[in-house]
Short mmCIF file of C-alpha atoms in Angstrom, two decimals:
data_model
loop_
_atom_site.label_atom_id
_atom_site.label_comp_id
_atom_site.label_asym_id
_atom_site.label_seq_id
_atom_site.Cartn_x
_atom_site.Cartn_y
_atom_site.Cartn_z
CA UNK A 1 0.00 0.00 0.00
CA UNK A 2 1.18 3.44 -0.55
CA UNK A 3 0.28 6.32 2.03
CA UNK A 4 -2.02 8.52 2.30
CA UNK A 5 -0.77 12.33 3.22
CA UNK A 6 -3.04 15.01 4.80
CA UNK A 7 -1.58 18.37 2.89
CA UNK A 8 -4.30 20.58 4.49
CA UNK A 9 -6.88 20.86 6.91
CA UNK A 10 -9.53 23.90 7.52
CA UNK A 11 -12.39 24.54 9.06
CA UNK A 12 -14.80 27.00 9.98
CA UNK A 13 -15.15 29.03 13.53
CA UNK A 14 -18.09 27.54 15.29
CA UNK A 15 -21.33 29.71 15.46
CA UNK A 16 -23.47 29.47 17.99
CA UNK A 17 -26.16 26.39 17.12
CA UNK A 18 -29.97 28.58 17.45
CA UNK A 19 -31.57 30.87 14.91
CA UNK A 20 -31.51 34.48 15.84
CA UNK A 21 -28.90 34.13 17.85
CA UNK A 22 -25.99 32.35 16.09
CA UNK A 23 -24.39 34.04 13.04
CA UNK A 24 -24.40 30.79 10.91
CA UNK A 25 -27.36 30.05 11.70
CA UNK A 26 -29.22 31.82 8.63
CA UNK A 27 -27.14 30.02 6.08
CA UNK A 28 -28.11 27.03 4.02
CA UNK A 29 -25.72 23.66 5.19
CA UNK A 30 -24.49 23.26 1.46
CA UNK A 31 -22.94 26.61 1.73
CA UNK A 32 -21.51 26.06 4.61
CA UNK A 33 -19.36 23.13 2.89
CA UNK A 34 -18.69 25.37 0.17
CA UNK A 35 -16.68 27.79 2.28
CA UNK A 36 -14.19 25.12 3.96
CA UNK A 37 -14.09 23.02 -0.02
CA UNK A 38 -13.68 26.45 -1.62
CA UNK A 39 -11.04 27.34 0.92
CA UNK A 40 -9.05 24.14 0.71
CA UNK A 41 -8.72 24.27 -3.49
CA UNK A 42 -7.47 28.58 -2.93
CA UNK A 43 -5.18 27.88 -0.25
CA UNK A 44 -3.49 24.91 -2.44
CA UNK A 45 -3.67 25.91 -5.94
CA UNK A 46 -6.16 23.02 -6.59
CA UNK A 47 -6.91 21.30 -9.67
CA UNK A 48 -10.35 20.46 -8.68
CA UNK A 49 -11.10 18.30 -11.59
CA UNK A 50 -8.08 16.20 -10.20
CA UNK A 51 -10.56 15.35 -6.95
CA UNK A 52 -11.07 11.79 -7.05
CA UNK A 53 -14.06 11.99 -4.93
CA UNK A 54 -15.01 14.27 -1.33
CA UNK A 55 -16.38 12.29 1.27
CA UNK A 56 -18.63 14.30 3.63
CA UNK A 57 -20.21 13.60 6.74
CA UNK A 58 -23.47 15.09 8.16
CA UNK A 59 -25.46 13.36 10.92
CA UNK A 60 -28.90 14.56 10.73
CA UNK A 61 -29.59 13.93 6.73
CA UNK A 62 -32.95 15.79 6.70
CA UNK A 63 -34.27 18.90 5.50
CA UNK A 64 -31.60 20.96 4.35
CA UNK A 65 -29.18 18.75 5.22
CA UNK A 66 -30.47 16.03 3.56
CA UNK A 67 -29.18 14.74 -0.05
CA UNK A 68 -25.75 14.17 -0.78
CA UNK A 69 -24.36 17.13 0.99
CA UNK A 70 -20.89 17.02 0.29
CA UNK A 71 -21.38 16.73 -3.61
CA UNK A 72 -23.82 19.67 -3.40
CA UNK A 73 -21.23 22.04 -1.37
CA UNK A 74 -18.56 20.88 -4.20
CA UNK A 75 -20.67 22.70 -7.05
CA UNK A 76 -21.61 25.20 -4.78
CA UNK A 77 -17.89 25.92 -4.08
CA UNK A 78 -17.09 26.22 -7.89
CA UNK A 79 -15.08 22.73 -7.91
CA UNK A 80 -15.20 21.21 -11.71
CA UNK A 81 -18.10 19.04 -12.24
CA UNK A 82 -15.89 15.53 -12.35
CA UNK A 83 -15.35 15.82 -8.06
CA UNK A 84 -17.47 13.48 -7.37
CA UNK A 85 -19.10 13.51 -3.93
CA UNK A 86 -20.88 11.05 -1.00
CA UNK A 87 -22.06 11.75 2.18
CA UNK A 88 -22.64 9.55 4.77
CA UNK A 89 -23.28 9.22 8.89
CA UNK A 90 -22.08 7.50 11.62
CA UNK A 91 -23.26 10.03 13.80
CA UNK A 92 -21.13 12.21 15.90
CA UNK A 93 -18.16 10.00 14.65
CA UNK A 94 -18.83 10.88 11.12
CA UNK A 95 -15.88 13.72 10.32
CA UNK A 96 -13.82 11.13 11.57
CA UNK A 97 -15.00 8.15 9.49
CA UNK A 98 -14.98 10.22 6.32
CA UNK A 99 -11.26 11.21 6.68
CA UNK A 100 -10.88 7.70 7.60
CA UNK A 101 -12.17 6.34 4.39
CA UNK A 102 -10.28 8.90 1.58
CA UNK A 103 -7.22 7.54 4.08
CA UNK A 104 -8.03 3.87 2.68
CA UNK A 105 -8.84 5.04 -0.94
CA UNK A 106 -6.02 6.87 -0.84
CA UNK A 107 -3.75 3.92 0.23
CA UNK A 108 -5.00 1.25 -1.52
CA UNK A 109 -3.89 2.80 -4.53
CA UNK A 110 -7.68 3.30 -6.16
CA UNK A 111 -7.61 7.15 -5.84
CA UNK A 112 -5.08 9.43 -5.34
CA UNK A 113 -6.58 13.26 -4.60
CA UNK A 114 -9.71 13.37 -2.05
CA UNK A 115 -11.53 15.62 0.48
CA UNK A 116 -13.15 14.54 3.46
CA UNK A 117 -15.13 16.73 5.36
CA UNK A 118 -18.40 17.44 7.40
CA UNK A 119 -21.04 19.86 7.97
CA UNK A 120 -23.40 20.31 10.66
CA UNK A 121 -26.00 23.17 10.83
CA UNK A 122 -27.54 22.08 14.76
CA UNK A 123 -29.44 25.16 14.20
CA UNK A 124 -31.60 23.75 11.83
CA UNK A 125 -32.64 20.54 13.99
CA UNK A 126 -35.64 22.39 15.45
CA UNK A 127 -37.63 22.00 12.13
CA UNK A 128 -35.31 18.63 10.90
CA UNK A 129 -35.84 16.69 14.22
CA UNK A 130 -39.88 16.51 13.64
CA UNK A 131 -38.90 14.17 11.00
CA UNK A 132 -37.12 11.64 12.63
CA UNK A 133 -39.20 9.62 14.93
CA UNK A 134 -39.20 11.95 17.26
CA UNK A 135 -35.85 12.41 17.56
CA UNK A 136 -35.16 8.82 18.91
CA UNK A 137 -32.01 6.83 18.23
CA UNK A 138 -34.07 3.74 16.83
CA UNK A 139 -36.08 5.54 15.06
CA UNK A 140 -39.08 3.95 16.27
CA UNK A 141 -38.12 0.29 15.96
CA UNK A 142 -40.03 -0.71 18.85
CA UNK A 143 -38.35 -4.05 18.08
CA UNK A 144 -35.14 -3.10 18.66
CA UNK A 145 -35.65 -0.90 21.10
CA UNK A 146 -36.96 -3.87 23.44
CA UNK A 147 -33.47 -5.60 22.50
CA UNK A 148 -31.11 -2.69 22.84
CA UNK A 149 -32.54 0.71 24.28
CA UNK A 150 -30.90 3.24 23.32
CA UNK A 151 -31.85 6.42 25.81
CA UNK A 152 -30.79 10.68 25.42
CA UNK A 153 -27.22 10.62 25.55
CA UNK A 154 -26.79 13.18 28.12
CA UNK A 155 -28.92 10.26 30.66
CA UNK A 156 -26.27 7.85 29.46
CA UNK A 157 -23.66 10.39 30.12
CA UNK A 158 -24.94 10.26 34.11
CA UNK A 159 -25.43 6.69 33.82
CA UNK A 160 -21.58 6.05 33.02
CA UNK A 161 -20.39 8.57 35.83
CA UNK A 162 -22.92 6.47 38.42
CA UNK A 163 -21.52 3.79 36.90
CA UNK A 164 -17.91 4.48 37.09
CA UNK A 165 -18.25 6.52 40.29
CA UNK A 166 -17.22 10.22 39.10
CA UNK A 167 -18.50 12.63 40.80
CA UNK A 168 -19.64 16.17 39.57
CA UNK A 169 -16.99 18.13 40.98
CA UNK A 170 -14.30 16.21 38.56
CA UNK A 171 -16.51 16.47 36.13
CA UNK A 172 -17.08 20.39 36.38
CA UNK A 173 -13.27 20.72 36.81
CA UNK A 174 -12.78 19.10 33.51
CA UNK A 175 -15.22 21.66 31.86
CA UNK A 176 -13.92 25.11 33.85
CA UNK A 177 -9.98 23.48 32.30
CA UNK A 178 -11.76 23.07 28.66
CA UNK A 179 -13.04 26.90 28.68
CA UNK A 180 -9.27 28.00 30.14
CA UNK A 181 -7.37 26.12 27.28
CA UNK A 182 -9.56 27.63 24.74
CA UNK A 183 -9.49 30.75 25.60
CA UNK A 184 -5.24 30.52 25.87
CA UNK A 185 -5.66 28.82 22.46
CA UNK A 186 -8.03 31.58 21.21
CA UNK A 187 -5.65 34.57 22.40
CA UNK A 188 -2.50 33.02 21.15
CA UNK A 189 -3.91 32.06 17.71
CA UNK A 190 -3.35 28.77 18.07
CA UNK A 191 -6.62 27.42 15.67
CA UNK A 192 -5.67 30.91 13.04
CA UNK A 193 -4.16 28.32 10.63
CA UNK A 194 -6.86 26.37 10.02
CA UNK A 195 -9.42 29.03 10.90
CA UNK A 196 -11.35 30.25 7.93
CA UNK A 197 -14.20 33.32 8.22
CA UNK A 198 -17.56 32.75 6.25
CA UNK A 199 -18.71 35.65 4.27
CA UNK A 200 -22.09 36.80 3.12
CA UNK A 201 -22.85 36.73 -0.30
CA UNK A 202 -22.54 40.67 -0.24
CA UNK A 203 -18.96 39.88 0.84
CA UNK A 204 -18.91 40.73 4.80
CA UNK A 205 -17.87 38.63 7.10
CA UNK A 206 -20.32 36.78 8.57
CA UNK A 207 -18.08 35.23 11.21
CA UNK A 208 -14.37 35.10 11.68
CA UNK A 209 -14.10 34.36 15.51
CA UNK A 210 -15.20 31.17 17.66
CA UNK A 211 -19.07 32.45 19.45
CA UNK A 212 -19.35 29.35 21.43
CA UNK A 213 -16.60 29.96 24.59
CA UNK A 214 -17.60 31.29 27.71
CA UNK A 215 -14.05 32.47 29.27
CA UNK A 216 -14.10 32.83 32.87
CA UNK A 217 -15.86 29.96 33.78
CA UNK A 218 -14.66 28.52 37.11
CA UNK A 219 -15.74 25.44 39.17
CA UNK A 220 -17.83 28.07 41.53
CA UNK A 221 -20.04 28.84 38.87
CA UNK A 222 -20.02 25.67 36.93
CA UNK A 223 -21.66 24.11 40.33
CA UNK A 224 -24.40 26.58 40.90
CA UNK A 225 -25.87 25.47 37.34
CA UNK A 226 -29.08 22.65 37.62
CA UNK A 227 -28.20 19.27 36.30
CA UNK A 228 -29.82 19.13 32.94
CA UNK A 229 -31.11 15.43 32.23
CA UNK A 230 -33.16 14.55 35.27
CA UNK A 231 -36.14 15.99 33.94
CA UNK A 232 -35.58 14.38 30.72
CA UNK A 233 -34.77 11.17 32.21
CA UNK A 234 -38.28 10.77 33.66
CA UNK A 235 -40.48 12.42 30.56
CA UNK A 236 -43.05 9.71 29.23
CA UNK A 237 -42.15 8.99 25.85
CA UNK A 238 -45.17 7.49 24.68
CA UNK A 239 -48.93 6.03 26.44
CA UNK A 240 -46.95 2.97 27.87
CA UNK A 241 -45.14 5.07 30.01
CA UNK A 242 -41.43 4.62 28.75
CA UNK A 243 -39.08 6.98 29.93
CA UNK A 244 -34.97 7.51 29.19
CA UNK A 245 -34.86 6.22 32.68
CA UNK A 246 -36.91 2.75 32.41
CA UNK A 247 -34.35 2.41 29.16
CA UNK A 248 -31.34 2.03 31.29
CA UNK A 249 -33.09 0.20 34.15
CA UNK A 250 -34.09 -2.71 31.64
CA UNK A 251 -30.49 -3.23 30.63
CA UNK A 252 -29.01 -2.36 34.02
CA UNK A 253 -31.83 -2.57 37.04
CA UNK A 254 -29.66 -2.24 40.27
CA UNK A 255 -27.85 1.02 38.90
CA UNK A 256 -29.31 4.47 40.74
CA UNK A 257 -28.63 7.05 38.44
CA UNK A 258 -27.07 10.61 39.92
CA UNK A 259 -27.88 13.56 37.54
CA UNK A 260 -24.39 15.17 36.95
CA UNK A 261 -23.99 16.84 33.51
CA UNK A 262 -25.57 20.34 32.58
CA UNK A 263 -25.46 22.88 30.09
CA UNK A 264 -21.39 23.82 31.16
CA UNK A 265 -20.09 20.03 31.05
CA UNK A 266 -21.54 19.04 28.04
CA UNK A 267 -21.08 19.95 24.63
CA UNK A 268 -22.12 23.33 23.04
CA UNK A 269 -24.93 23.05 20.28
CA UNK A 270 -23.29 24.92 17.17
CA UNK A 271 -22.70 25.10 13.66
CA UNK A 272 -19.72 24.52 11.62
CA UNK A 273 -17.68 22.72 8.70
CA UNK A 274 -14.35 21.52 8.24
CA UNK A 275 -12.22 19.72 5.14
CA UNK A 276 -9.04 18.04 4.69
CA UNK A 277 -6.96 17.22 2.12
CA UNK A 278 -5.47 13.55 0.96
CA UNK A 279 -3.07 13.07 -1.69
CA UNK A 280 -1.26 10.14 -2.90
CA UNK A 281 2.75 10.76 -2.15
CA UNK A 282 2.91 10.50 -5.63
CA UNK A 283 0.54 13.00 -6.80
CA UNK A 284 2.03 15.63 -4.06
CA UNK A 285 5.25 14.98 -5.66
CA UNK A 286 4.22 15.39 -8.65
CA UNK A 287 2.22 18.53 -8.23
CA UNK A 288 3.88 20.42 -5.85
CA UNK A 289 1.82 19.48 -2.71
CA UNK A 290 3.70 19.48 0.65
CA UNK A 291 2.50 17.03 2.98
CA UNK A 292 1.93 17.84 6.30
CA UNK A 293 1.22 14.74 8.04
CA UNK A 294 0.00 10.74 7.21
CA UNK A 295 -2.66 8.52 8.25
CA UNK A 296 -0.93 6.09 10.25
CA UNK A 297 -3.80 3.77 11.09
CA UNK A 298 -7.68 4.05 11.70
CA UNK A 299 -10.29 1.94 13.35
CA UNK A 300 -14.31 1.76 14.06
CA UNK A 301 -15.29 0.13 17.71
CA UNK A 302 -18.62 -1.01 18.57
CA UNK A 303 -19.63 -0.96 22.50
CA UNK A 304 -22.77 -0.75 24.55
CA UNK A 305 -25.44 1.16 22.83
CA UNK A 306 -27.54 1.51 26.00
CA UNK A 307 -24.28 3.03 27.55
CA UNK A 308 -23.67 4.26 24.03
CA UNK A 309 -20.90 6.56 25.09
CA UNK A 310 -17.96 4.27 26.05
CA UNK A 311 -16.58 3.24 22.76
CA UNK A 312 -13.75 5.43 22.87
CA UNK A 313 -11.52 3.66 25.13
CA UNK A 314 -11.47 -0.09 23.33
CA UNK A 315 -11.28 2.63 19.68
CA UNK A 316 -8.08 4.03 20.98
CA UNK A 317 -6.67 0.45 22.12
CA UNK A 318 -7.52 -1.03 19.16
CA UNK A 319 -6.22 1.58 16.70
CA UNK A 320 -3.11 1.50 18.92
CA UNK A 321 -2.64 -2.33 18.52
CA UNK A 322 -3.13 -1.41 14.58
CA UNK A 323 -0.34 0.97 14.83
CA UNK A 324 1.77 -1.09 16.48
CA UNK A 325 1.97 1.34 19.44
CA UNK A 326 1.39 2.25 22.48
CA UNK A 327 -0.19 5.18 24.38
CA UNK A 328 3.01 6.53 25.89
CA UNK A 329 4.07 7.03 22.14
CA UNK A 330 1.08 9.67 21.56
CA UNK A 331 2.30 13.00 22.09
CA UNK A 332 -1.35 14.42 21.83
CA UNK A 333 -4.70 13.30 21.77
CA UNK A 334 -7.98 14.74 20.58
CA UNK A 335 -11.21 12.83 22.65
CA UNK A 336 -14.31 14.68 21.92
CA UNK A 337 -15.74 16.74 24.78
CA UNK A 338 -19.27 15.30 23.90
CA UNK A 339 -20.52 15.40 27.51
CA UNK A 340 -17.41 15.49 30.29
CA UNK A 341 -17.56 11.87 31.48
CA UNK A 342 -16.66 10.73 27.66
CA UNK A 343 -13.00 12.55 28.07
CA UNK A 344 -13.17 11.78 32.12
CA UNK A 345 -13.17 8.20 31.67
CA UNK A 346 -10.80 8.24 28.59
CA UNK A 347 -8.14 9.79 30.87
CA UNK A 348 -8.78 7.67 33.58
CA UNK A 349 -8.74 4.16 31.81
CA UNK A 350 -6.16 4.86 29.66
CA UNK A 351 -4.03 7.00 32.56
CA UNK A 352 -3.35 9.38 29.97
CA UNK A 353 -1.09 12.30 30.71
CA UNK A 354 -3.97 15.50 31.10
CA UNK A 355 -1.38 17.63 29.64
CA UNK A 356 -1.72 15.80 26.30
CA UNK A 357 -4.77 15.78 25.90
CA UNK A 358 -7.35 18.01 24.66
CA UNK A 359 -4.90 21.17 25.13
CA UNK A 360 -6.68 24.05 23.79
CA UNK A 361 -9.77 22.89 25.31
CA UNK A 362 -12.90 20.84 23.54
CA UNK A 363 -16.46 20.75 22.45
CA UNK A 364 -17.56 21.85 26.46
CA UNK A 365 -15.90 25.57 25.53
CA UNK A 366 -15.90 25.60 21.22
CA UNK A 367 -19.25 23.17 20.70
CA UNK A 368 -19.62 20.30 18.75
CA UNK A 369 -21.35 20.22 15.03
CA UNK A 370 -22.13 16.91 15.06
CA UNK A 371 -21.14 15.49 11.66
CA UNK A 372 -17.81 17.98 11.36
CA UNK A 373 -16.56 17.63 14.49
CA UNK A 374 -13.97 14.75 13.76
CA UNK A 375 -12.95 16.52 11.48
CA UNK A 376 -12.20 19.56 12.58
CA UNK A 377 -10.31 17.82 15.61
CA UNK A 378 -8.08 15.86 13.03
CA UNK A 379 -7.16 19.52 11.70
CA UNK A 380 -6.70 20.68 15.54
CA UNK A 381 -3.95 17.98 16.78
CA UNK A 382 -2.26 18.31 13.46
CA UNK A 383 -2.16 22.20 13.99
CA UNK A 384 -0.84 21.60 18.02
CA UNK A 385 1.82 19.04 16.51
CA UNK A 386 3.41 21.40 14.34
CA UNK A 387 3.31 23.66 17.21
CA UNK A 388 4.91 22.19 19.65
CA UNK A 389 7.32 20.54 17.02
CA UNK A 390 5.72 16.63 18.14
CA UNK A 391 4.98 13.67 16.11
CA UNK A 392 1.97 11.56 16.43
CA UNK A 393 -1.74 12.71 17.40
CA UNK A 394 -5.00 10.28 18.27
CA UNK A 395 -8.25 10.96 17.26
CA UNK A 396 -11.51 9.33 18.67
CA UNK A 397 -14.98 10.10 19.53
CA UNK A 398 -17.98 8.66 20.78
CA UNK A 399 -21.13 8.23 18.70
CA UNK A 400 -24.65 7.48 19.04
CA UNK A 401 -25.32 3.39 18.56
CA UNK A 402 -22.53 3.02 21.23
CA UNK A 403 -19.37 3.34 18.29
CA UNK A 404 -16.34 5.34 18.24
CA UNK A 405 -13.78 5.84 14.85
CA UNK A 406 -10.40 6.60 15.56
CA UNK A 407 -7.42 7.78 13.69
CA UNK A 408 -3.74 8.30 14.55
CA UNK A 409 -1.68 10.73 12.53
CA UNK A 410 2.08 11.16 12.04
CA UNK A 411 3.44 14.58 11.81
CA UNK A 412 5.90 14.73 8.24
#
């Protein structure tokens, strides 16, 4: 197999995820992808009609963020009409999966230029949720659902800290050190090379500048906010009486759930997109493309989908054992902030250094658009490697189904 090199990575700030309030929030999901595709081909000189294919990822594939996405953004961006496009979803794990995939196309020799990407407009999911079974995992497959139940995520989240015994303070800790590493990462410029502002059509900028972070958040005020899934927990979900609640207790009847997440330790609903750029070493060479980094390995984990967010820890062992490496050998990883037990536990189980890990802060302080997230965080380490001159970044994330991709990356 050849390899496959990542020459460039960008994304978009994130905008706060609610209409009238966010500044992306207005602006149709294709165009959204056009921004990061159209930035990608100016920043590298692209040949456009030389992209083999762009592989997108968008989690909720309704409304205006339904049809193939990523080949709609790709006209919308100007690329020529032979890039080819697919979108697909494994959830919150999907920016991950899709760079995963133009990594193996790349490497098995079948293409040699591709995009991956994702876009994620959470704005929109007020009017796109109506449409999916009411917004349940299964989708309504009451057969399933009497197999696996599959609750709200943030009730799983407080599941897994009952569970694993965490209390709230760590947790809250975790989220006040998330908002301080942003903001450091925000002041210094840290995300600026990857960072690119969406304009109007008029040509103002529309935003330039992360809208998620709240700096200043401490502990004190992170533990005077209610805990945001008890209510939720216990809502009837239907005439039979189901709740989130009864979900867990059929899989896991002795375990007395303590409500510990809220709006500060879980991820920030926003909007955002984010590409990245694969060539064959050949096709660099050829055309002047200087690599950056290369995929090193990549794997997909399955795991409890009741518990659904505890994939990431047998991801990262098994993409390790891929690698041929261990964790000590990871100079920095990138775990997904999706609520703060997720990164909590990671740290714990894998006794992972805290200062390499998630070091300008994570989706708790910048917010997490869903489908680009993995992305975007594939862009982040690579950025933080060249920065502090290291050499090999991990990737994972939980996602909804109880999965988790994961990537490493070698810095070239």
């Amino acid at each position: 197999m050849t390899e496959a090199w990542i020459i460039d990575a960008c994304r978009t700030p994130r905008g706060i995820g609610k209409i009238g309030k966010g500044s992306l929030a207005e602006f149709h999901p294709q165009l959204l992808g056009a921004a990061v595709l159209r930035a990608l081909a100016e920043r590298n000189n692209l040949e456009t009609g030389d992209v083999d294919d762009i592989i997108w990822g968008t989690s909720m594939q309704v409304g205006t963020q339904g049809g193939d996405l990523g080949r709609m953004a790709a006209l919308d961006a100007g690329y020529d009409l032979r890039a080819s496009g697919v979108t697909l979803d494994r959830y919150c794990g999907s920016g991950i999966t899709a760079s995963s995939l133009a990594a193996a196309q790349v490497m098995s020799g079948m293409e040699d230029l591709v995009v991956a990407g994702g876009t994620e407009m959470m704005s929109s999911y007020g009017t796109n949720r109506s449409m999916v079974a009411g917004g349940m995992i299964d989708s309504g497959n009451l057969h399933l659902r009497a197999i696996y139940p599959q609750p709200n995520q943030g009730v799983a989240a407080d599941a897994i800290a009952s569970m694993e015994g965490i209390p709230r303070s760590a947790l809250d800790e975790l989220a006040a050190l998330s908002q301080a590493r942003a903001a450091t990462a925000i002041a210094e410029g840290r995300f600026d090379k990857s960072l690119v502002p969406v304009f109007h059509e008029d040509g103002s900028v529309a935003l330039a500048t992360e809208e998620y972070p709240r700096p200043g958040t401490t502990v004190e005020k992170l533990a005077a906010l209610p805990a945001s899934f008890q209510v939720i927990a216990d809502y009837e979900l239907d005439e039979q009486g189901t709740t989130f609640r009864k979900m867990i207790a059929q899989r896991f009847p002795d375990l007395v759930i303590e409500h510990v997440h809220h709006a500060g330790n879980s991820s920030g609903v926003v909007d955002g997109a984010a590409a990245i750029l694969m060539a064959s070493p050949q096709y660099a060479k050829d055309h002047g493309l200087k690599p950056r980094a290369r995929v090193v390995a990549t794997a997909n984990m399955g795991d409890d989908p009741t518990l659904m967010l505890n994939a990431p820890v047998p991801a990262a062992r098994k993409v390790l054992a891929k690698a041929g490496m261990t964790v000590d050998q990871i100079d920095l990883f990138e775990v997904n902030e999706a609520f703060a037990v997720v990164a909590e536990k990671f740290i714990r189980d894998l006794d992972i250094d805290r200062e390499k890990i998630n070091v300008n802060g994570g989706a708790m302080a910048l917010g997490h658009p869903i489908g680009a997230t993995g992305s975007m965080l594939i862009g982040t380490v690579l950025d933080e490697l060249e920065r502090q001159d290291k050499q090999f970044g991990l990737v994972t994330m939980c996602a909804a189904g109880g999965m988790a991709p994961a990537v490493i990356i070698e810095r070239i």
